[in-house]
Amino acid sequence: MYLLSRRKLIFGAVVLVLVTFLTTSAGFLYLMNAWSSDVVSTLKVLRALQVVKSRYVEAVPVETLIAGSIKGMVKSLNDPHSLYMDAKMFKEFMIETEGSFGGVGIVIGTKDKMLTVIAPIEGTPGEKSGIKSGDQIIKIDGQDTKDLALDEAVSKIRGPEGSQVVLTIMREQEVQDYTLTRSNIQIKTVAGKMLDNNIGYIRISMFNENTGNDFVHKLQELEKQGLKAMVLDLRDNPGGLLDESVKVASQFVPKGPVVSVVTRDGKRETHSSKLEAAKYPVAILVNGGSASASEIVAGAAQDTGVGTLIGTKTYGKGSVQTIVRLDEGSAIKLTIAKYLTPSDRSINGVGIEPDIVVQLPESRDKDLQLDKALEVLKSKM
């Protein structure tokens, strides 16, 4: 009886071991099958790295090869807003986000596969030279930009203060060279004043780390002067930090969603306003240079009915980027999500149509868009 029980115990143990082994093996084989393509591809990259390093006609630092691999990887996404930043570019990016940078003062992007000016920044060499939103940059210092990556173009346009860069601009099939002297660009993003009839005017040139607080201070200053309606000028505003746009919108968009950020797996993060109710009528000026964070503000105002959009259709950048540090100096700026307006509109590649379309004449002797905004606000006061 004892022997029988012992045999059963041994048999059971053997069966358990076999079952465990088979289960583990099956799981391992499943994982290997799932990972096999990734493993093979990774080995291919390492093999290429080893071949180039050991057999190329000249010695090349491994760091250079790695950087080139990462740059090519990000470029293969065909997303103009995702890019690899080396130590120099990353430093410049952080300085720009904090409110100052060296260069000529134009924000560029890629549209229809062409290097395009999203917006010139007020008071900078780019804006003073007459460069406009929508201008296509076809050459930088004589070099064709057709196959030039966005990060390379940015790097070539920026440089030491006092040095010059020549941009060849195409505007409506007309080509012209612009010789610009680089300067240290200090960005004050918010400016404002009180107009007639207690209508306040606030201009936001871009959204950096200081914009939300600066906007609140300017708004409070105008409210103390008797503000009864507001013009918010977002024309040629290339965007910037999402959180800062939410801070601005939350000052006049009533309680509820301002923008929702949706990742590829469908996860949604909604940023909301806590304002109990709209305080006064708002008119928002937009154009083709109004992009990204400025479109978040404009879209929230339009969807909630708290603001009237006046001008021309916006740029259409409805994606969200994050910065991923790779080491002490370099990073990847990667598109990780798309954003939706309060009514769940995606404006990426589409833009926002204003409620009232007003074109500006080339001469710009009069600001017809601002005139229309004032007319609309007076009718609502």
CSV table of N, CA, C and O in Angstrom, one decimal, residues 15-28:
chain,number,residue,atom,x,y,z
A,15,VAL,N,4.4,13.8,-14.0
A,15,VAL,CA,3.4,14.4,-14.8
A,15,VAL,C,3.4,15.9,-14.6
A,15,VAL,O,3.3,16.7,-15.6
A,16,LEU,N,3.5,16.3,-13.4
A,16,LEU,CA,3.5,17.8,-13.1
A,16,LEU,C,4.7,18.5,-13.7
A,16,LEU,O,4.6,19.5,-14.3
A,17,VAL,N,5.9,17.8,-13.6
A,17,VAL,CA,7.1,18.4,-14.3
A,17,VAL,C,6.9,18.5,-15.8
A,17,VAL,O,7.3,19.5,-16.4
A,18,LEU,N,6.4,17.4,-16.4
A,18,LEU,CA,6.1,17.4,-17.8
A,18,LEU,C,5.2,18.5,-18.2
A,18,LEU,O,5.4,19.3,-19.2
A,19,VAL,N,4.1,18.6,-17.5
A,19,VAL,CA,3.1,19.7,-17.8
A,19,VAL,C,3.7,21.1,-17.7
A,19,VAL,O,3.5,21.9,-18.5
A,20,THR,N,4.4,21.2,-16.6
A,20,THR,CA,5.1,22.5,-16.4
A,20,THR,C,6.1,22.9,-17.5
A,20,THR,O,6.1,24.0,-18.0
A,21,PHE,N,6.9,21.8,-17.9
A,21,PHE,CA,7.8,22.0,-18.9
A,21,PHE,C,7.2,22.4,-20.3
A,21,PHE,O,7.6,23.3,-21.0
A,22,LEU,N,6.1,21.6,-20.6
A,22,LEU,CA,5.4,21.8,-21.9
A,22,LEU,C,4.8,23.2,-21.9
A,22,LEU,O,4.8,23.9,-22.9
A,23,THR,N,4.2,23.6,-20.7
A,23,THR,CA,3.5,24.9,-20.6
A,23,THR,C,4.5,26.0,-20.8
A,23,THR,O,4.3,27.0,-21.5
A,24,THR,N,5.6,25.8,-20.1
A,24,THR,CA,6.7,26.9,-20.1
A,24,THR,C,7.3,26.9,-21.5
A,24,THR,O,7.5,28.0,-22.1
A,25,SER,N,7.5,25.8,-22.1
A,25,SER,CA,8.1,25.7,-23.5
A,25,SER,C,7.1,26.4,-24.5
A,25,SER,O,7.6,27.1,-25.4
A,26,ALA,N,5.8,26.1,-24.3
A,26,ALA,CA,4.8,26.7,-25.2
A,26,ALA,C,4.8,28.2,-25.1
A,26,ALA,O,4.8,28.9,-26.1
A,27,GLY,N,4.9,28.7,-23.8
A,27,GLY,CA,4.9,30.1,-23.6
A,27,GLY,C,6.2,30.7,-24.2
A,27,GLY,O,6.1,31.8,-24.8
A,28,PHE,N,7.3,30.0,-24.0
A,28,PHE,CA,8.6,30.6,-24.5
A,28,PHE,C,8.5,30.6,-26.0
A,28,PHE,O,9.0,31.6,-26.6
